Coordinates of C-alpha atoms in Angstrom, one line a residue:
M1194 CA 0.0 0.0 0.0
V1195 CA 1.3 3.5 -0.9
R1196 CA -0.1 7.0 -0.4
N1197 CA -0.8 9.0 -3.6
N1198 CA -1.9 12.5 -2.5
N1199 CA -5.0 12.0 -0.2
L1200 CA -5.6 8.4 -1.4
V1201 CA -4.0 5.1 -0.1
E1202 CA -3.6 2.7 -3.0
A1203 CA -3.2 -1.1 -2.9
H1204 CA -0.8 -2.7 -5.3
Q1205 CA 0.0 -6.4 -6.1
W1206 CA 3.2 -7.8 -7.7
D1207 CA 2.7 -9.4 -11.1
S1208 CA 5.5 -11.9 -11.7
S1209 CA 4.7 -12.2 -15.4
S1210 CA 5.4 -8.5 -16.1
Q1211 CA 7.8 -8.1 -13.2
S1212 CA 5.9 -5.0 -12.0
W1213 CA 3.5 -3.8 -9.4
Q1214 CA -0.1 -3.5 -10.6
K1215 CA -2.7 -1.1 -8.9
I1216 CA -5.6 -3.2 -7.6
G1217 CA -7.7 -0.7 -5.7
E1218 CA -7.9 2.0 -3.2
V1219 CA -7.8 1.4 0.5
V1220 CA -10.7 3.1 2.3
D1221 CA -9.8 1.9 5.9
A1222 CA -6.2 1.6 6.6
V1223 CA -4.2 1.4 9.8
G1224 CA -2.3 4.7 10.2
S1225 CA -5.2 6.5 8.3
G1226 CA -7.7 6.8 11.2
R1227 CA -8.0 3.3 12.6
K1228 CA -6.2 2.4 15.8
Q1229 CA -4.5 -0.9 16.5
L1230 CA -4.8 -2.5 19.9
F1231 CA -1.6 -3.7 21.7
D1232 CA -1.3 -4.8 25.3
G1233 CA -4.7 -3.1 26.1
K1234 CA -3.9 0.3 24.5
E1235 CA -4.6 1.8 21.2
Y1236 CA -1.8 2.8 18.9
D1237 CA -1.6 4.3 15.4
Y1238 CA 1.1 1.9 14.3
V1239 CA 2.2 -1.5 15.5
F1240 CA 5.2 -2.8 13.6
D1241 CA 6.6 -6.4 13.6
V1242 CA 10.3 -6.7 14.5
D1243 CA 12.4 -9.6 13.4
I1244 CA 15.2 -9.9 15.9
K1245 CA 16.8 -13.0 14.6
D1246 CA 16.3 -16.0 12.3
G1247 CA 13.7 -18.4 13.7
A1248 CA 12.8 -16.2 16.7
P1249 CA 9.1 -15.0 17.0
P1250 CA 8.7 -11.3 15.9
L1251 CA 8.3 -8.6 18.6
K1252 CA 5.8 -5.8 18.5
L1253 CA 6.8 -2.2 18.3
P1254 CA 3.8 0.1 19.1
Y1255 CA 3.9 3.9 18.2
N1256 CA 1.5 6.8 18.2
A1257 CA 2.0 9.5 15.7
N1258 CA 1.9 12.2 18.3
E1259 CA 4.8 10.8 20.4
N1260 CA 8.5 11.1 20.2
P1261 CA 10.0 8.3 18.2
Y1262 CA 12.8 8.0 20.7
Q1263 CA 10.4 7.6 23.5
A1264 CA 8.7 4.7 21.7
A1265 CA 12.2 3.2 20.8
H1266 CA 13.3 3.3 24.4
R1267 CA 10.1 1.7 25.6
F1268 CA 10.4 -1.1 23.0
L1269 CA 14.1 -1.9 23.8
T1270 CA 13.4 -1.9 27.5
R1271 CA 10.4 -4.1 27.3
N1272 CA 12.2 -6.7 25.2
D1273 CA 15.5 -6.5 27.0
L1274 CA 17.4 -5.3 23.9
P1275 CA 20.6 -3.3 23.8
M1276 CA 20.0 0.6 24.0
S1277 CA 22.7 0.9 21.3
Y1278 CA 19.8 0.3 18.8
I1279 CA 17.8 3.3 19.9
D1280 CA 18.8 5.7 17.1
E1281 CA 18.2 2.9 14.5
V1282 CA 14.8 2.1 16.0
A1283 CA 13.8 5.8 16.1
Q1284 CA 14.9 6.3 12.5
F1285 CA 12.9 3.4 11.4
I1286 CA 9.8 4.7 13.1
D1287 CA 10.3 8.1 11.5
K1288 CA 10.8 6.7 8.1
N1289 CA 7.8 4.4 8.2
T1290 CA 5.3 6.8 9.7
A1291 CA 6.0 9.6 7.2
P1292 CA 3.6 9.9 4.2
V1293 CA 4.7 7.5 1.4
R1294 CA 4.3 8.8 -2.3
L1295 CA 4.5 7.1 -5.6
G1296 CA 7.7 7.7 -7.3
T1297 CA 9.8 7.6 -4.2
S1298 CA 9.8 4.0 -3.4
N1299 CA 13.6 3.9 -3.0
E1300 CA 13.1 6.1 0.0
Q1301 CA 10.6 4.1 1.8
Y1302 CA 11.5 1.1 3.9
V1303 CA 10.1 -2.3 2.9
D1304 CA 11.4 -5.5 4.3
P1305 CA 12.6 -7.5 1.2
F1306 CA 11.7 -10.7 3.0
T1307 CA 8.2 -10.1 4.4
G1308 CA 6.9 -7.1 2.6
A1309 CA 5.9 -5.6 6.0
S1310 CA 7.4 -2.5 7.8
R1311 CA 9.8 -4.5 9.8
Y1312 CA 12.8 -3.1 11.6
I1313 CA 15.6 -5.6 11.6
P1314 CA 18.5 -4.7 14.0
R1315 CA 22.1 -5.1 12.6
G1316 CA 25.6 -5.0 13.8
N1317 CA 27.5 -6.7 16.6
T1318 CA 25.1 -7.4 19.5
G1319 CA 27.5 -9.2 21.7
G1320 CA 26.4 -12.7 20.7
T1321 CA 22.7 -12.2 20.2
G1322 CA 23.0 -13.0 16.6
F1323 CA 20.4 -10.7 15.1
T1324 CA 19.6 -11.7 11.5
A1325 CA 16.6 -11.7 9.3
P1326 CA 14.8 -14.7 7.6
T1327 CA 15.7 -15.3 4.0
T1328 CA 13.0 -17.5 2.8
Y1329 CA 9.3 -17.6 3.1
G1330 CA 6.4 -19.2 1.2
S1331 CA 7.3 -21.7 -1.6
G1332 CA 10.6 -20.5 -2.8
P1333 CA 13.7 -18.4 -2.0
V1334 CA 13.7 -14.7 -2.4
G1335 CA 14.8 -13.8 -5.9
S1336 CA 13.3 -16.8 -7.7
S1337 CA 11.2 -16.0 -10.8
N1338 CA 7.8 -16.9 -9.3
V1339 CA 8.4 -15.0 -6.1
D1340 CA 7.3 -11.6 -5.1
P1341 CA 10.6 -9.7 -4.3
F1342 CA 9.0 -7.9 -1.5
T1343 CA 7.0 -10.6 0.3
G1344 CA 9.2 -13.6 -0.5
S1345 CA 6.2 -15.7 -1.4
A1346 CA 4.7 -17.1 -4.6
R1347 CA 1.2 -16.5 -5.8
G1348 CA -1.1 -19.0 -4.2
S1349 CA 1.5 -20.1 -1.5
G1350 CA 0.2 -20.7 2.0
K1351 CA 1.1 -18.7 5.2
P1352 CA 4.8 -18.7 6.2
K1353 CA 5.5 -21.3 8.8
V1354 CA 6.8 -20.2 12.2
L1355 CA 7.6 -23.6 13.7
P1356 CA 9.9 -24.9 14.8
V1357 CA 11.7 -21.9 16.4
L1358 CA 15.2 -23.0 17.5
S1359 CA 16.8 -19.7 18.6
P1360 CA 16.4 -18.9 22.3
L1361 CA 15.8 -15.3 23.5
P1362 CA 18.3 -14.6 26.3
F1363 CA 17.8 -11.6 28.7
K1364 CA 20.9 -9.6 28.1
Q1365 CA 20.1 -6.0 28.5
A1366 CA 21.4 -4.2 31.6
N1367 CA 22.6 -0.9 33.0
V1368 CA 26.0 -2.3 34.0
A1369 CA 27.3 0.7 35.7
A1370 CA 24.2 1.1 37.8
M1371 CA 24.3 -2.6 38.7
E1372 CA 27.8 -2.3 39.9
K1373 CA 27.1 0.8 41.9
K1374 CA 24.2 -0.8 43.6
I1375 CA 26.0 -3.9 44.6
Q1376 CA 28.9 -1.8 46.1
E1377 CA 26.3 0.3 48.0
L1378 CA 24.6 -2.8 49.4
N1379 CA 27.9 -4.4 50.2
E1380 CA 29.0 -1.3 52.2
A1381 CA 25.7 -1.4 54.1
T1382 CA 26.1 -5.1 54.8
K1383 CA 29.6 -4.5 56.3
T1384 CA 27.9 -2.5 59.1
T1385 CA 25.0 -5.0 59.7
D1386 CA 26.7 -8.4 59.2
A1387 CA 30.4 -8.2 58.2
S1388 CA 30.6 -11.9 57.6
A1389 CA 28.1 -11.6 54.9
A1390 CA 29.9 -8.9 53.0
L1391 CA 32.0 -9.6 49.9
Q1392 CA 35.4 -11.2 50.8
P1393 CA 38.5 -9.7 49.1
E1394 CA 38.8 -12.6 46.6
E1395 CA 35.0 -12.2 45.8
G1396 CA 35.3 -8.6 45.4
A1397 CA 38.2 -9.1 42.9
L1398 CA 36.1 -11.7 40.9
F1399 CA 33.1 -9.3 40.8
T1400 CA 35.4 -6.6 39.4
E1401 CA 36.6 -9.1 36.8
I1402 CA 33.0 -9.8 35.8
F1403 CA 32.1 -6.0 35.4
D1404 CA 35.3 -5.3 33.5
A1405 CA 34.6 -8.2 31.1
I1406 CA 31.1 -7.2 30.4
S1407 CA 32.0 -3.5 30.0
T1408 CA 34.7 -4.3 27.6
N1409 CA 32.6 -7.0 25.7
N1410 CA 35.2 -9.5 26.7
T1411 CA 32.6 -12.0 28.1
S1412 CA 34.5 -15.1 26.8
S1413 CA 36.8 -14.6 29.8
L1414 CA 33.8 -15.3 32.2
S1415 CA 33.9 -18.8 33.7
A1416 CA 32.2 -21.3 36.0
Q1417 CA 34.2 -19.8 38.9
H1418 CA 32.5 -16.5 38.4
I1419 CA 29.0 -18.1 38.4
T1420 CA 29.7 -20.1 41.6
T1421 CA 31.1 -17.0 43.3
I1422 CA 27.9 -15.1 42.5
A1423 CA 26.0 -18.1 43.8
T1424 CA 27.8 -18.0 47.0
V1425 CA 27.0 -14.4 47.6
I1426 CA 23.4 -14.9 46.7
Q1427 CA 23.2 -17.7 49.3
R1428 CA 24.7 -15.3 52.0
W1429 CA 23.0 -12.1 51.4
P1430 CA 19.5 -11.3 52.8
T1431 CA 16.7 -11.6 50.4
T1432 CA 15.8 -7.9 50.7
Q1433 CA 19.2 -7.0 49.3
V1434 CA 20.1 -9.8 46.9
F1435 CA 18.3 -8.6 43.8
P1436 CA 21.3 -6.9 42.0
V1437 CA 23.4 -10.0 42.6
I1438 CA 20.8 -12.3 41.1
D1439 CA 20.6 -9.9 38.1
L1440 CA 24.4 -10.0 37.8
L1441 CA 24.1 -13.8 37.5
R1442 CA 21.4 -13.4 34.8
L1443 CA 23.8 -11.1 32.9
V1444 CA 26.7 -13.5 33.0
L1445 CA 24.6 -16.4 31.9
G1446 CA 23.2 -14.5 29.1
S1447 CA 26.6 -13.1 28.0
N1448 CA 28.5 -16.3 28.1
P1449 CA 26.4 -19.5 28.3
A1450 CA 29.5 -21.6 27.9
A1451 CA 30.4 -20.6 31.5
F1452 CA 27.3 -22.3 32.8
K1453 CA 28.4 -25.5 31.2
G1454 CA 31.4 -25.7 33.3
V1455 CA 29.5 -25.4 36.6
K1456 CA 29.8 -28.8 38.3
D1457 CA 27.0 -28.7 40.8
K1458 CA 24.1 -27.1 38.9
E1459 CA 21.6 -28.6 41.3
A1460 CA 23.2 -26.4 44.1
L1461 CA 23.0 -23.4 41.9
I1462 CA 19.3 -24.0 41.2
A1463 CA 18.6 -24.6 44.9
T1464 CA 20.3 -21.3 45.8
L1465 CA 18.2 -19.4 43.3
F1466 CA 14.9 -20.7 44.6
R1467 CA 15.9 -20.1 48.1
A1468 CA 16.4 -16.4 47.1
A1469 CA 12.8 -16.6 45.9
E1470 CA 11.8 -17.9 49.4
R1471 CA 10.4 -21.1 48.0
D1472 CA 9.9 -22.5 51.6
Q1473 CA 7.5 -19.6 52.5
P1474 CA 3.8 -19.6 51.6
W1475 CA 3.1 -18.1 48.2
D1476 CA 0.8 -15.4 49.3
N1477 CA -1.0 -13.4 46.7
P1478 CA 0.0 -10.8 46.0
L1479 CA 3.7 -11.4 46.7
S1480 CA 5.7 -8.7 48.4
K1481 CA 7.5 -6.3 46.1
T1482 CA 10.9 -7.8 47.1
R1483 CA 9.8 -11.4 46.6
E1484 CA 8.3 -10.6 43.2
T1485 CA 11.4 -8.9 42.0
N1486 CA 13.5 -11.9 43.2
L1487 CA 11.2 -14.3 41.4
L1488 CA 11.4 -12.3 38.3
L1489 CA 15.2 -12.2 38.3
V1490 CA 15.5 -15.9 39.2
T1491 CA 13.1 -16.9 36.3
R1492 CA 15.2 -14.6 33.9
S1493 CA 18.4 -16.2 35.1
I1494 CA 17.1 -19.7 34.5
A1495 CA 15.8 -18.6 31.0
N1496 CA 19.4 -17.8 30.3
M1497 CA 20.6 -21.3 31.2
F1498 CA 18.7 -22.7 28.2
Q1499 CA 21.0 -21.9 25.3
A1500 CA 22.9 -24.3 23.1
P1501 CA 26.4 -23.6 24.5
S1502 CA 25.1 -24.2 28.1
G1503 CA 25.2 -27.9 27.8
L1504 CA 23.0 -30.9 27.2
V1505 CA 19.5 -30.9 28.5
P1506 CA 17.3 -32.4 29.9
A1507 CA 19.3 -33.2 33.1
L1508 CA 18.7 -33.6 36.8
W1509 CA 18.9 -30.0 37.4
T1510 CA 16.2 -29.2 34.8
S1511 CA 13.9 -31.5 36.5
T1512 CA 14.4 -29.5 39.7
V1513 CA 13.8 -26.3 37.9
F1514 CA 10.4 -27.5 36.5
A1515 CA 9.3 -29.2 39.9
E1516 CA 10.1 -25.8 41.7
L1517 CA 8.2 -23.7 39.0
S1518 CA 5.3 -26.0 39.0
A1519 CA 4.9 -25.7 42.8
I1520 CA 4.2 -21.9 42.4
P1521 CA 0.5 -21.2 42.3
S1522 CA -0.7 -19.7 39.0
T1523 CA -2.4 -16.8 40.9
V1524 CA 0.9 -15.2 42.1
W1525 CA 2.4 -14.9 38.5
T1526 CA 2.3 -11.2 37.5
K1527 CA 2.5 -9.7 34.0
N1528 CA 6.3 -9.3 34.2
T1529 CA 7.1 -12.6 35.8
L1530 CA 4.8 -14.3 33.2
L1531 CA 6.8 -12.8 30.4
A1532 CA 10.0 -14.1 32.0
L1533 CA 8.4 -17.6 32.5
S1534 CA 7.1 -17.8 29.0
T1535 CA 10.6 -17.0 27.7
L1536 CA 12.0 -19.6 29.9
L1537 CA 9.5 -22.1 28.5
L1538 CA 10.3 -21.0 24.9
N1539 CA 14.1 -21.2 25.4
Y1540 CA 13.7 -24.7 26.9
S1541 CA 11.7 -25.9 23.9
C1542 CA 14.3 -24.5 21.6
V1543 CA 17.2 -26.5 23.1
I1544 CA 15.3 -29.8 23.7
H1545 CA 13.7 -29.8 20.3
R1546 CA 15.9 -32.6 18.9
S1547 CA 16.6 -34.4 22.1
Q1548 CA 15.7 -38.0 22.3
T1549 CA 15.1 -37.8 26.1
A1550 CA 13.0 -34.6 26.2
A1551 CA 10.0 -36.6 27.6
Q1552 CA 11.8 -36.4 31.0
D1553 CA 10.4 -33.0 31.8
Q1554 CA 7.7 -32.8 29.2
D1555 CA 4.6 -33.1 31.4
K1556 CA 5.7 -30.3 33.8
H1557 CA 6.9 -28.2 30.8
L1558 CA 3.5 -28.5 29.2
G1559 CA 1.8 -27.7 32.5
L1560 CA 3.7 -24.5 32.8
I1561 CA 2.9 -23.6 29.2
E1562 CA -0.8 -24.2 30.1
T1563 CA -0.3 -21.9 33.0
A1564 CA 1.1 -19.1 30.9
L1565 CA -1.5 -19.5 28.2
G1566 CA -4.5 -19.5 30.6
N1567 CA -3.3 -16.9 33.1
A1568 CA -5.4 -13.7 33.1
N1569 CA -2.3 -11.6 33.6
S1570 CA -0.6 -12.8 30.5
D1571 CA -0.1 -10.1 27.9
Q1572 CA 0.1 -10.6 24.1
E1573 CA 3.9 -11.2 24.1
T1574 CA 3.7 -13.7 26.9
L1575 CA 0.8 -15.6 25.1
Y1576 CA 2.8 -15.7 21.8
R1577 CA 6.0 -16.9 23.4
A1578 CA 4.2 -19.7 25.4
L1579 CA 2.4 -20.7 22.2
V1580 CA 5.7 -21.0 20.4
A1581 CA 6.9 -23.1 23.2
F1582 CA 3.9 -25.4 22.9
G1583 CA 4.3 -25.6 19.0
N1584 CA 8.0 -26.5 19.4
V1585 CA 7.1 -29.3 21.8
I1586 CA 4.4 -30.9 19.6
C1587 CA 6.6 -30.9 16.5
S1588 CA 9.8 -32.1 18.3
V1589 CA 11.5 -35.5 18.1
T1590 CA 9.7 -36.7 21.3
K1591 CA 6.2 -35.3 20.2
P1592 CA 3.8 -36.0 23.1
K1593 CA 0.7 -38.1 22.6
L1594 CA -2.0 -35.8 23.8
G1595 CA -4.8 -38.3 23.6
K1596 CA -7.8 -37.1 25.6
A1597 CA -6.1 -33.8 26.3
T1598 CA -6.2 -32.8 22.6
A1599 CA -9.6 -31.2 23.0
G1600 CA -8.4 -29.2 25.9
W1601 CA -5.4 -27.9 24.1
L1602 CA -7.6 -27.0 21.1
R1603 CA -9.9 -24.9 23.4
L1604 CA -7.0 -23.3 25.1
T1605 CA -5.1 -22.3 21.9
S1606 CA -8.3 -21.0 20.4
A1607 CA -9.0 -18.9 23.6
T1608 CA -5.4 -17.7 23.4
A1609 CA -6.0 -16.3 19.7
K1610 CA -9.2 -14.6 20.9
K1611 CA -7.6 -13.0 24.0
S1612 CA -4.6 -11.8 22.1
G1613 CA -6.4 -10.4 19.1
E1614 CA -3.2 -10.4 17.0
K1615 CA -3.0 -11.9 13.5
R1616 CA 0.5 -13.4 14.2
T1617 CA -1.1 -15.3 17.1
Q1618 CA -4.1 -16.5 15.1
D1619 CA -1.7 -17.6 12.3
L1620 CA 0.4 -19.5 14.9
V1621 CA -2.7 -21.1 16.5
D1622 CA -3.7 -22.3 13.1
E1623 CA -0.4 -23.9 12.6
V1624 CA -0.3 -25.4 16.0
Q1625 CA -3.8 -26.8 15.7
S1626 CA -2.9 -28.4 12.4
L1627 CA -0.1 -30.3 14.2
I1628 CA -2.4 -31.4 16.9
L1629 CA -5.2 -32.8 14.7

């Protein structure tokens, strides 16, 4: 669709003439008076964002009367992406919300792979591997019967999403603020309980961690750094430990190979759930301290599920799913549910080809059901949990749903209705085709 003076015209690619043909005028277009609903709010635009090959797209909402940098900052913060992209995101918003005129197509942004207005981050991302998909529909982009802007041939079906094999680690952080907060809390700890404060050798290792992250030399991070952080988490009071858990999350996300070298992963998992006060009743609502710790623990575990982290399932993964399954669904909040669905998605990515994935499958599916059925789940949470379910049912160890099939059909249909997004409806259609 392009704007020609006061009209919005619809054009279709004709492969025989290798040209765009006008097929009509749009009388009700998004961005021309009709709002789009995202996360319970109305926006003038909601763009799809491809962050890397095989990963589900993210949503970038924007209102025409707001500062593009404000929208860019909100998007990067929500999705835990590097702030180094803020200029690129803002420029993308600016270009794609300006009037588009015929004869200036070389100035407008069109994703050559999908035909949609999708922003695709580029450059060195510290290991996140942002890339764009290169094939959709029935043939590769550039083949004679393929639309060069949509990547699909005439009459081809919807692009397939599943399986998604690229985890989404939580890697964004204000490192300087994190380091400062840990130093402040450590000084306070020295006055209240000197034995709990950082020991000199621990302080030296923490300095190494911050130096490695700040200089993007994360390959130097090791299992020793992880176990040292875990030791401090175990020792510090739950009211003060949150930045240390967050540091663990950052190390696990920055160098997943370091986690592979941790000998006692069971002890690490036990330490994290103790920080979330697993032995205390799960009162609803949780205290702010406990909710924060649960959020950071869940994000940390989500970062453990990456290919370089080692083979799964294992004994420690069974402990993870047993602990998470013991948490009542009512205490999960919007933010903790997004972390949980990301954990479930990441796990589904790394066990997709495992011959022993059935080990944790029942609890994994139970938690996916929790995320999909929870009233606090937003559109992104629903989508990630749905991708996790789709990955499971098309994996090497595809479960036999049996009598549960009807329940999953109802739940996925309800998910599409609750989300209200086309991407979710398309994914539900794909998932249900795999179930039936």
